[in-house]
PDB file of C-alpha atoms in Angstrom:
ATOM      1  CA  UNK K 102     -11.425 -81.087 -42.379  1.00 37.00           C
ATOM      2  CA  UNK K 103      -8.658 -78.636 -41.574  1.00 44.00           C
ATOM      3  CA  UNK K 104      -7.948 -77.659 -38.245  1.00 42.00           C
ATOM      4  CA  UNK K 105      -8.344 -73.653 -37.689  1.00 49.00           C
ATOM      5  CA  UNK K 106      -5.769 -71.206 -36.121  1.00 39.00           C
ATOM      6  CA  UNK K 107      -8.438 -69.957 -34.284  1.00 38.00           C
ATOM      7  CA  UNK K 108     -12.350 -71.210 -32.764  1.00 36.00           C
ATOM      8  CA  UNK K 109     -14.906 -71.677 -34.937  1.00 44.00           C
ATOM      9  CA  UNK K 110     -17.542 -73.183 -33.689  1.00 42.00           C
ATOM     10  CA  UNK K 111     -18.681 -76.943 -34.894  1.00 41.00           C
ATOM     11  CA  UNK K 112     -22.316 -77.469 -35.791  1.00 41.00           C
ATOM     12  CA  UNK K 113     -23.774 -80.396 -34.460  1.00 40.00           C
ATOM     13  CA  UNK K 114     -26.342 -82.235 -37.089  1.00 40.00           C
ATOM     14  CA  UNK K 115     -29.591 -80.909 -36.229  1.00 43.00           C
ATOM     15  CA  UNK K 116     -33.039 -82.554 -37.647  1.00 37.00           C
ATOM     16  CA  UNK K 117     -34.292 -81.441 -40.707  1.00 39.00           C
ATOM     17  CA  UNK K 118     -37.577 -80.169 -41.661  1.00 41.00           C
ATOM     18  CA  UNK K 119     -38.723 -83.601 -43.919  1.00 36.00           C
ATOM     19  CA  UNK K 120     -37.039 -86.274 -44.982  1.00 34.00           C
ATOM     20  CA  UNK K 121     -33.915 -86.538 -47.463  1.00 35.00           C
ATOM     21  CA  UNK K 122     -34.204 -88.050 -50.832  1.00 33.00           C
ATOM     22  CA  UNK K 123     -31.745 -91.472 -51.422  1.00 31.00           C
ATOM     23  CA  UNK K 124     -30.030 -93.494 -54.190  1.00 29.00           C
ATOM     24  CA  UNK K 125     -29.006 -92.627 -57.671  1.00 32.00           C
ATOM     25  CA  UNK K 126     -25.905 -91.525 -56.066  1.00 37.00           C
ATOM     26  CA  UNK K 127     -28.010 -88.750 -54.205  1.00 41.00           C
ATOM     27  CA  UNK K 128     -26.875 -88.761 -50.169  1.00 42.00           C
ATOM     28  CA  UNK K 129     -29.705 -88.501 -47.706  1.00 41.00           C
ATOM     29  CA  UNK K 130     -31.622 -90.358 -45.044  1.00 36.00           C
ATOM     30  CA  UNK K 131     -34.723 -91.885 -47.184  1.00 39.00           C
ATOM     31  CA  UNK K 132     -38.329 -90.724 -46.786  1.00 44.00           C
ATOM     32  CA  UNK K 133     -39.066 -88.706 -49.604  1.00 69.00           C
ATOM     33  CA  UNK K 134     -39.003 -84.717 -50.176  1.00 89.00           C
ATOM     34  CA  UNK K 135     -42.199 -83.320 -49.379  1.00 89.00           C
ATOM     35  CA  UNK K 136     -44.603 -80.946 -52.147  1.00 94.00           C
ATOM     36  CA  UNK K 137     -44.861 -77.499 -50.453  1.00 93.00           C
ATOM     37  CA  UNK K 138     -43.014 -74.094 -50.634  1.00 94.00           C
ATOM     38  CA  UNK K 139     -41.150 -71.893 -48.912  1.00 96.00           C
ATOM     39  CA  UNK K 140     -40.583 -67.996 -49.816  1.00 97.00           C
ATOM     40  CA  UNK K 141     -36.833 -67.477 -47.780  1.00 98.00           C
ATOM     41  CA  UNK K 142     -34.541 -65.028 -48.902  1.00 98.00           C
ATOM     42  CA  UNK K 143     -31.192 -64.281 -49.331  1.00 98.00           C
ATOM     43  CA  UNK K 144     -30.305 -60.836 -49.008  1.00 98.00           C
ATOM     44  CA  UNK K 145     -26.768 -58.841 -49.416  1.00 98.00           C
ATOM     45  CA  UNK K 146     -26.112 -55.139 -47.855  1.00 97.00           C
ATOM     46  CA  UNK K 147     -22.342 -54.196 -48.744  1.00 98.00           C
ATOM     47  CA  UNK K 148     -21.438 -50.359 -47.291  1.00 96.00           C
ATOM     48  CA  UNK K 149     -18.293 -49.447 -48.016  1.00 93.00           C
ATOM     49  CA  UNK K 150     -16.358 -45.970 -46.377  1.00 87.00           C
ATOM     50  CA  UNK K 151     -15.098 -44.820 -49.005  1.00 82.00           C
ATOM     51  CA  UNK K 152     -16.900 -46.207 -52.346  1.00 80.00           C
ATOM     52  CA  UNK K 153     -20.372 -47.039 -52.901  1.00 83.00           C
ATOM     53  CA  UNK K 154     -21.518 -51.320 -52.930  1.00 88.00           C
ATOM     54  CA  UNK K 155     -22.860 -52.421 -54.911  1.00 92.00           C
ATOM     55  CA  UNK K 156     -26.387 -51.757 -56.650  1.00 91.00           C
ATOM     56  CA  UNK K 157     -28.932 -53.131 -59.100  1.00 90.00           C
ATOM     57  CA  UNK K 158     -28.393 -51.397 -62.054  1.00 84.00           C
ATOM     58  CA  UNK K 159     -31.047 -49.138 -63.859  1.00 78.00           C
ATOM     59  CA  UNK K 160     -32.843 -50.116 -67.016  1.00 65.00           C
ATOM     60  CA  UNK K 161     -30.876 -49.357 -69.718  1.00 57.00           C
ATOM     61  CA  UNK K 162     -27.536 -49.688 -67.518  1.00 60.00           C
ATOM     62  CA  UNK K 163     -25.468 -52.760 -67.693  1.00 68.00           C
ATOM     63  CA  UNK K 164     -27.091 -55.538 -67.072  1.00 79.00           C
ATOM     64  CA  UNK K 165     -24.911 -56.890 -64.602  1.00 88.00           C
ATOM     65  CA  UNK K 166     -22.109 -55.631 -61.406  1.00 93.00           C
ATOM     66  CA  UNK K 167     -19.385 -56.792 -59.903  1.00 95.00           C
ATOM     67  CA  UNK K 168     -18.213 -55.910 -56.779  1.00 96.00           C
ATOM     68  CA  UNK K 169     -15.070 -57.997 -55.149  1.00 96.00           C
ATOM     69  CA  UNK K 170     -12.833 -56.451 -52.772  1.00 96.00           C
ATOM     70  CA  UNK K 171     -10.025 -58.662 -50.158  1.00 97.00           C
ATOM     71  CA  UNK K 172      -9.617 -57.848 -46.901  1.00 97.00           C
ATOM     72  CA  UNK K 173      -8.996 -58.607 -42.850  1.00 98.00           C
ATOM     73  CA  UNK K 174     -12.176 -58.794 -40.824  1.00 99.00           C
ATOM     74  CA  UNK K 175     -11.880 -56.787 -38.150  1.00 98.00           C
ATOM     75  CA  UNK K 176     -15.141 -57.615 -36.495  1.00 98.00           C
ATOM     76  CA  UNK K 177     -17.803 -60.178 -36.968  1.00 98.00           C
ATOM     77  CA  UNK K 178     -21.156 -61.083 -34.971  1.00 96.00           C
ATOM     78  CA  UNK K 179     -24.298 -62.197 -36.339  1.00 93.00           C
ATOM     79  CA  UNK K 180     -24.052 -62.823 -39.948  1.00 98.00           C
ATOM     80  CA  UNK K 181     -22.354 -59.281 -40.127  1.00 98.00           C
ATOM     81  CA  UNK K 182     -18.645 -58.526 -40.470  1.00 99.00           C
ATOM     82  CA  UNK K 183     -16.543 -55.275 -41.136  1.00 98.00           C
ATOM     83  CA  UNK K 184     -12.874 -56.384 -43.250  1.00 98.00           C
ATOM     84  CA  UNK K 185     -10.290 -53.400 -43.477  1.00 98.00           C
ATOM     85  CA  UNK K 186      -9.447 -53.452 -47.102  1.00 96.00           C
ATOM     86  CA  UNK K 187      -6.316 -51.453 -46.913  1.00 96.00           C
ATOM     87  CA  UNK K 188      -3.428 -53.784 -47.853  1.00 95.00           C
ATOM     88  CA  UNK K 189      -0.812 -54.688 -45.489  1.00 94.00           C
ATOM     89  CA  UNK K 190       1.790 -53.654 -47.937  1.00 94.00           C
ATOM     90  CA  UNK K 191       0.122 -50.641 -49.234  1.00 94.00           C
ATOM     91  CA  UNK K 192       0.401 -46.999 -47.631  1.00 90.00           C
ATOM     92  CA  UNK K 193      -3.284 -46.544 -47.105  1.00 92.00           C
ATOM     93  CA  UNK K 194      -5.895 -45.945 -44.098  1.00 92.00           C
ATOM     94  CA  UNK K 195      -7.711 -48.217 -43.021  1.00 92.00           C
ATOM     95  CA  UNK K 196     -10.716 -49.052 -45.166  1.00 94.00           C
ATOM     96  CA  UNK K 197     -14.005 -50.694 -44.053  1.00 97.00           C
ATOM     97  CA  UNK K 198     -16.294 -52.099 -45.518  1.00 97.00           C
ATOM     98  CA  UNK K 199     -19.594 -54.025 -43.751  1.00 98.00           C
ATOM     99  CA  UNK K 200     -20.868 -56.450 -44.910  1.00 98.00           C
ATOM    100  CA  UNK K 201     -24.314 -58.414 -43.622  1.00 98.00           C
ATOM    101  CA  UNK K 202     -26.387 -61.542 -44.854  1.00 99.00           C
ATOM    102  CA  UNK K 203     -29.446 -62.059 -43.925  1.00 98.00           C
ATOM    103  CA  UNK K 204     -31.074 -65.170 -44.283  1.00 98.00           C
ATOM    104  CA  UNK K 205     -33.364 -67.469 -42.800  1.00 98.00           C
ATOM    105  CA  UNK K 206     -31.006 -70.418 -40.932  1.00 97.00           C
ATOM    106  CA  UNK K 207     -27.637 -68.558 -41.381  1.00 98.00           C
ATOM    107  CA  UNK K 208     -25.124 -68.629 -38.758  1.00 96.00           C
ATOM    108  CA  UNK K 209     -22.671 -67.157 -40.434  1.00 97.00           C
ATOM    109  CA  UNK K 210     -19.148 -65.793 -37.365  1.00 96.00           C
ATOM    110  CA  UNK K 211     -15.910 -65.407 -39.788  1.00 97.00           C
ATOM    111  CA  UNK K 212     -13.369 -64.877 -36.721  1.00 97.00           C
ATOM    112  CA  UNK K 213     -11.465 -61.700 -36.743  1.00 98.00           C
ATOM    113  CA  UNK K 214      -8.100 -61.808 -38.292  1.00 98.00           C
ATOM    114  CA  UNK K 215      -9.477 -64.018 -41.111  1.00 98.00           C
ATOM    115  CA  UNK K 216      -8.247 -62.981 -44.705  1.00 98.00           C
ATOM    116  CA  UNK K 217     -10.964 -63.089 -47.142  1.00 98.00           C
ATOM    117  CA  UNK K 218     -12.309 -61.886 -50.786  1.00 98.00           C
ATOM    118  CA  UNK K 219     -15.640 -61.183 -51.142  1.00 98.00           C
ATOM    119  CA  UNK K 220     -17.772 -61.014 -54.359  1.00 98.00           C
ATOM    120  CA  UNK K 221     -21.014 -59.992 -55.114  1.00 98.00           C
ATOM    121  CA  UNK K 222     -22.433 -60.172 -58.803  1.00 97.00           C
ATOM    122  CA  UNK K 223     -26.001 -58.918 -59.447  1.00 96.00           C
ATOM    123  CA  UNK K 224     -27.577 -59.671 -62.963  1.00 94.00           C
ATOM    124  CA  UNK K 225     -30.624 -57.587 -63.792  1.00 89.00           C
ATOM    125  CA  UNK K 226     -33.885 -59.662 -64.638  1.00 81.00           C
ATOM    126  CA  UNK K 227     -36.563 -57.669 -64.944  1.00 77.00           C
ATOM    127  CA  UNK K 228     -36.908 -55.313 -62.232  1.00 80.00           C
ATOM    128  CA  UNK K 229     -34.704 -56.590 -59.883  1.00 87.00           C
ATOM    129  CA  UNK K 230     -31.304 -58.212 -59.665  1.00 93.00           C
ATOM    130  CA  UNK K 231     -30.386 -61.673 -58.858  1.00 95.00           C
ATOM    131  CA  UNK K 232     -27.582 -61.796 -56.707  1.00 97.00           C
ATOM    132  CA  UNK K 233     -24.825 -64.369 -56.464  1.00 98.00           C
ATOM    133  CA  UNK K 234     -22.610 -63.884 -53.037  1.00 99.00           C
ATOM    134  CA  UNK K 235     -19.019 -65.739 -52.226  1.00 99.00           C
ATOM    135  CA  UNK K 236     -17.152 -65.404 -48.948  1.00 99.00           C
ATOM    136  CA  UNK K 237     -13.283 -67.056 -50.293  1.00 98.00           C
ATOM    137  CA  UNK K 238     -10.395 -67.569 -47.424  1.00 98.00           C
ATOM    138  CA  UNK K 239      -7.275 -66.110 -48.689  1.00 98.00           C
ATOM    139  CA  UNK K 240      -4.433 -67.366 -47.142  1.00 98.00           C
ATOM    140  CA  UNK K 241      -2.132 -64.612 -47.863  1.00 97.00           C
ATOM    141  CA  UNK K 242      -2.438 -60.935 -48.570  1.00 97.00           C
ATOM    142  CA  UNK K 243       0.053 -58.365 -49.652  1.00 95.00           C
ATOM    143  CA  UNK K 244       2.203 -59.969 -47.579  1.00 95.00           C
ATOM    144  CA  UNK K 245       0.445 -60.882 -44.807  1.00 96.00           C
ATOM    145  CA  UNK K 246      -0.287 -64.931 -43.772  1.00 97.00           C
ATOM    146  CA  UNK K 247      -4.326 -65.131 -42.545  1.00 98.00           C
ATOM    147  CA  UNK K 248      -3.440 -66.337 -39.206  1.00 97.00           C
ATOM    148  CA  UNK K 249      -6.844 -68.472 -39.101  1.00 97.00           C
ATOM    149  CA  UNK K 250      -7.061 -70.469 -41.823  1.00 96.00           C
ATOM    150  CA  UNK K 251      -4.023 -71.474 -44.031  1.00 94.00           C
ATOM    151  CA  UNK K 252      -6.292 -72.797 -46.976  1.00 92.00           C
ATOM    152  CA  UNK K 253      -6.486 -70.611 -50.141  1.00 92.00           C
ATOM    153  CA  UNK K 254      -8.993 -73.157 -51.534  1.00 91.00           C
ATOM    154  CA  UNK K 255     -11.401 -72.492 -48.605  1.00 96.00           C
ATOM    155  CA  UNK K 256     -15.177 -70.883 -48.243  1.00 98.00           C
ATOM    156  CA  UNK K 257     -16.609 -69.695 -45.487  1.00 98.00           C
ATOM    157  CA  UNK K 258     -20.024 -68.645 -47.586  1.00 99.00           C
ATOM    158  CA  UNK K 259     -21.783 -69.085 -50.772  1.00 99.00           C
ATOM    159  CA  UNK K 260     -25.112 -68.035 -51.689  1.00 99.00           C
ATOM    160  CA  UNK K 261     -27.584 -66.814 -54.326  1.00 99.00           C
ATOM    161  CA  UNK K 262     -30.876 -65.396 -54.537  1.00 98.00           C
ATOM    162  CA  UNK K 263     -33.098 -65.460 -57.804  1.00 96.00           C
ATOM    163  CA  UNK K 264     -31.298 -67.712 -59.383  1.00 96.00           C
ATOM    164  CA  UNK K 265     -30.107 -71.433 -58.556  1.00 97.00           C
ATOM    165  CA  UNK K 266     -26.737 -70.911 -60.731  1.00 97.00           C
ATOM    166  CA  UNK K 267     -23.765 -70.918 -57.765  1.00 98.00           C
ATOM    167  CA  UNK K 268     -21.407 -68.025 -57.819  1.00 97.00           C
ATOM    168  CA  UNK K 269     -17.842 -67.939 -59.900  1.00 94.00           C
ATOM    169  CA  UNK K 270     -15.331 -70.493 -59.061  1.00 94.00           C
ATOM    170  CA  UNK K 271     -17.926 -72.557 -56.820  1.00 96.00           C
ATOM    171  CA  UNK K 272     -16.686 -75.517 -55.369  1.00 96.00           C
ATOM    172  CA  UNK K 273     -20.100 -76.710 -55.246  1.00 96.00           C
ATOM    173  CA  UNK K 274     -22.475 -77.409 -58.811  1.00 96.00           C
ATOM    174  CA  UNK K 275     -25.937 -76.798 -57.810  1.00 97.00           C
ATOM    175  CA  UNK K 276     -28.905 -77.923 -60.514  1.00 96.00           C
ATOM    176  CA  UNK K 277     -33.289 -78.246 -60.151  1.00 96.00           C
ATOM    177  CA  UNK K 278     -34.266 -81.583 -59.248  1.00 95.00           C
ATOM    178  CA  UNK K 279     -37.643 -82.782 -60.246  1.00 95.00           C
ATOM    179  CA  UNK K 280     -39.785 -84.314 -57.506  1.00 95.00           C
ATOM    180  CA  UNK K 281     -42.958 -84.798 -58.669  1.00 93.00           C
ATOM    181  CA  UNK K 282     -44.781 -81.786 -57.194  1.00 94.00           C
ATOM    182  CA  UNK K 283     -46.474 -79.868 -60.403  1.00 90.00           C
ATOM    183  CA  UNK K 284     -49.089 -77.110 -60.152  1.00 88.00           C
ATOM    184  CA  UNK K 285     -52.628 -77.747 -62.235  1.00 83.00           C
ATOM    185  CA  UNK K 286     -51.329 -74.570 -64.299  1.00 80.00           C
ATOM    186  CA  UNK K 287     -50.047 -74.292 -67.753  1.00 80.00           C
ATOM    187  CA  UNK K 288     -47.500 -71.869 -67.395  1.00 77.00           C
ATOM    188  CA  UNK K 289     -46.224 -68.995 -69.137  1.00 82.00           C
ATOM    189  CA  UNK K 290     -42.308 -69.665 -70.280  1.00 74.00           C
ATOM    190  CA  UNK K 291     -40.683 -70.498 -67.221  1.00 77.00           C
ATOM    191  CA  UNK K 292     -37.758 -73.070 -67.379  1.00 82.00           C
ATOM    192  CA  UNK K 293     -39.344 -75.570 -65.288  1.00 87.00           C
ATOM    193  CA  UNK K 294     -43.082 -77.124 -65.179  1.00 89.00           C
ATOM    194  CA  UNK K 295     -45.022 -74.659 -63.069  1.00 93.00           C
ATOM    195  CA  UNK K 296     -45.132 -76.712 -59.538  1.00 94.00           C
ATOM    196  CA  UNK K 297     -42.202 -77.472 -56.234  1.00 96.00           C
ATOM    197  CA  UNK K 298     -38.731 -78.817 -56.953  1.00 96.00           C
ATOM    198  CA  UNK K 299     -35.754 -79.531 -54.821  1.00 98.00           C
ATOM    199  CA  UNK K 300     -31.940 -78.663 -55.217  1.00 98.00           C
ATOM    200  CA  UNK K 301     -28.904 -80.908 -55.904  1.00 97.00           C
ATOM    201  CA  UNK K 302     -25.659 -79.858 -54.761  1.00 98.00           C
ATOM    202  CA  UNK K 303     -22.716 -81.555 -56.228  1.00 95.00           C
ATOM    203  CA  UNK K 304     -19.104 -81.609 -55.478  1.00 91.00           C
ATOM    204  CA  UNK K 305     -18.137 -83.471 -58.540  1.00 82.00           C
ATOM    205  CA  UNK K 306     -17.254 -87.242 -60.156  1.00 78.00           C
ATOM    206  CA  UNK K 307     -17.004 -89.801 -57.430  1.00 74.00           C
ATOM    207  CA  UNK K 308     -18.999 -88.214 -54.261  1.00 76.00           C
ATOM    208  CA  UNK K 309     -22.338 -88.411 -54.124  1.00 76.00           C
ATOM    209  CA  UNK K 310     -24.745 -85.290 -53.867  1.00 89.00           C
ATOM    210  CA  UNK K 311     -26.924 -84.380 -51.029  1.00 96.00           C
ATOM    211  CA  UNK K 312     -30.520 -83.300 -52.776  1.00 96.00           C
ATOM    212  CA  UNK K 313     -32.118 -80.438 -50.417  1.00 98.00           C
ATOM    213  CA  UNK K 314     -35.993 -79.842 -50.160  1.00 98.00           C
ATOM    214  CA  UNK K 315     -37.292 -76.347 -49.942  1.00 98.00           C
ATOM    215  CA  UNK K 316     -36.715 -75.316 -46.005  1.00 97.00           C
ATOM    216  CA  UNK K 317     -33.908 -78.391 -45.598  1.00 97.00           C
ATOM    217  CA  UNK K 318     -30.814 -77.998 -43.858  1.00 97.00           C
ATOM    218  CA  UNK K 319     -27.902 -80.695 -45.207  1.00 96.00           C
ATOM    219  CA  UNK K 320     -24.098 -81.164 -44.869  1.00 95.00           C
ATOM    220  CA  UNK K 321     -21.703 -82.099 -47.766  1.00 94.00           C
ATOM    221  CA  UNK K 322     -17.989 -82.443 -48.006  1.00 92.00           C
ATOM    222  CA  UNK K 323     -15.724 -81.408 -50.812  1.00 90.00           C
ATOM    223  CA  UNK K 324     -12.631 -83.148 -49.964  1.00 88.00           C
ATOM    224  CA  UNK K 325     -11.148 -79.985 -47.915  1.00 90.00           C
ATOM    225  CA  UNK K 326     -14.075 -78.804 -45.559  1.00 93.00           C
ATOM    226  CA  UNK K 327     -18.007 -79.244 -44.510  1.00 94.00           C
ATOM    227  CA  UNK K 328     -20.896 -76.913 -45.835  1.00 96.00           C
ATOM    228  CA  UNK K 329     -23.981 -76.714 -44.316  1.00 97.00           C
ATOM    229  CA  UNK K 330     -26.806 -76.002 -47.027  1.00 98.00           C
ATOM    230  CA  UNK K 331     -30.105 -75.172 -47.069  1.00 98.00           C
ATOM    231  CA  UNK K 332     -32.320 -74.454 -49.628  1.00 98.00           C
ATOM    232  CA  UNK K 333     -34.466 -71.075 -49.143  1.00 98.00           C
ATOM    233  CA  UNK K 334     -36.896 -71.791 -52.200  1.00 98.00           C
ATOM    234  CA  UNK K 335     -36.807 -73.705 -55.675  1.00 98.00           C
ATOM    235  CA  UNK K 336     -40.244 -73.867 -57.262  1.00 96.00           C
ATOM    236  CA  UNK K 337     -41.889 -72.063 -60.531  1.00 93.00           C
ATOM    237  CA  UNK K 338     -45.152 -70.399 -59.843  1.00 90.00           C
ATOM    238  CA  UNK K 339     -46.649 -70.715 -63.284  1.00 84.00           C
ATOM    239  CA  UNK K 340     -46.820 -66.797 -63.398  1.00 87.00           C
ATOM    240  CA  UNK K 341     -45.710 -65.114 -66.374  1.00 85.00           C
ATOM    241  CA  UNK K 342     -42.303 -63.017 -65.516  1.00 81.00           C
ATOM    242  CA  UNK K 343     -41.975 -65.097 -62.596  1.00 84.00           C
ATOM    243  CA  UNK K 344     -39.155 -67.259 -62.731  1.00 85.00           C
ATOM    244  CA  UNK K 345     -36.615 -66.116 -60.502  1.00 91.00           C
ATOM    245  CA  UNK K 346     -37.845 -68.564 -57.031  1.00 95.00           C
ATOM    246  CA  UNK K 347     -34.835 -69.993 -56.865  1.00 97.00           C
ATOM    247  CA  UNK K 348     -32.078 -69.331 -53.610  1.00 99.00           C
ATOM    248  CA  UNK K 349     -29.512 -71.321 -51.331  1.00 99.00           C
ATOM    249  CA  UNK K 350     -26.977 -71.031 -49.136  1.00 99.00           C
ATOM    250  CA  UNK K 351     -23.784 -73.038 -48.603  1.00 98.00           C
ATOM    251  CA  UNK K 352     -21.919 -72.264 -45.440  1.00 98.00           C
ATOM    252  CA  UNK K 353     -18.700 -73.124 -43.594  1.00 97.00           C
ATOM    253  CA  UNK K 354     -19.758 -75.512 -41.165  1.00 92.00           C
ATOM    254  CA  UNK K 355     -17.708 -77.841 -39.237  1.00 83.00           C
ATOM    255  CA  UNK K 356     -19.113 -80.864 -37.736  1.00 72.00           C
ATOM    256  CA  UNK K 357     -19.059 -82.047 -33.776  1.00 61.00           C
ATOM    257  CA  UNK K 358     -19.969 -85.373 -32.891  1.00 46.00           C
ATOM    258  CA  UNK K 359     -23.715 -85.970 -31.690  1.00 43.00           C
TER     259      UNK K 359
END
């Protein structure tokens, strides 16, 4: 993993809350995935100064939003940072922006000075929005060299809610595994068999994925940094309308030695 400019501190590998799921080119420690569910969220507030974030839209709006802005975090604490989006090379005041996830397991301290683009997309489905949330470094900026991390192919976050498909220009493929764990239900047009499933992240041909239970906490390596991931829910209720129990996160985690 690449050495930062500045402190960010390593997470050591903690236990998790069952047992991984081996072979088949699937990483873990063996043990099976336990049936059972968990109802975690992931959830986005972006306030910006000067502009609105962004919002799920009304019926008969467009069905989906984009919001993506760059900037230079100016403070961070507790899964909540503030990035001045002003330009270096632009004549503008400064801009803020907040942003805050909130999420069961998150640990989420981007250090101040950091260069990064964030995006938020929220697709409409049904009454709410499903929301699909990347934290990118950026190793320059209108000039401007991120004097933390040099990497422009680096993440410090990704994470969805509602929906298991990652966010644009993911490093990571995420799909629904199938462990076994169905409801005595028939359904009513869901995707998946009414009952629990886990989640496969994937980095791509040649390294194996890490499969994540619902409430698990695993690492995986992409060739250029560690992510910590946990999986807030996966499972289809058998309710009719309600298919959207699907969320992760993927974090920026560098690992210490136990």
């Amino acid at each position: 993993t690449e050495s930062l400019g500045q402190s960010v501190t390593g997470r050591v590998r903690e236990p998790r809350a069952a047992g991984g799921v081996a072979g088949g080119g699937v990483a873990g420690s063996g043990g099976g995935i336990a049936c059972g569910e968990t109802h975690d969220i992931v959830a986005v507030t972006i306030d910006s100064q000067f502009a609105p974030g962004p919002v799920c839209p009304d019926s008969g709006g467009s069905p989906n939003v984009v919001w993506q802005h760059t900037g230079r975090v100016v403070k961070s604490a507790n899964n909540t940072f503030v990035m001045d989006t002003c330009p270096p090379n632009a004549d503008c005041i400064q801009m803020f922006t907040t942003v805050t996830v909130k999420a069961e397991g998150l640990d989420l301290n981007i250090p101040v000075g950091t260069l990064v683009d964030v995006r938020e997309e929220l697709n409409k489905v049904w009454m709410v929005c499903s929301t699909q949330l990347s934290i990118r470094n950026v190793a320059n900026w209108g000039g401007e060299q991120n004097p933390v991390w040099s990497n422009d192919n680096g993440w410090w976050l990704l994470a969805t809610d509602r929906t298991a498909t990652p966010p644009k220009e993911s490093p990571l493929s995420v799909s629904v595994a199938d462990i076994g764990c169905y409801l005595n239900t028939p359904g009513c047009g869901g995707a998946q068999a009414p009952g629990d499933y886990a989640l496969l992240f994937d980095v791509g041909p040649g390294q194996p994925g890490v499969m994540v239970g619902m409430g698990q906490v695993e690492w995986i390596y992409n060739g250029i940094q560690d992510f910590m991931v946990r999986n807030q829910r996966s499972y289809q209720s058998g309710a009719c309308d309600d298919y959207w129990n699907w969320s992760w996160w993927a974090m920026y985690a560098p690992l210490e030695a136990n």
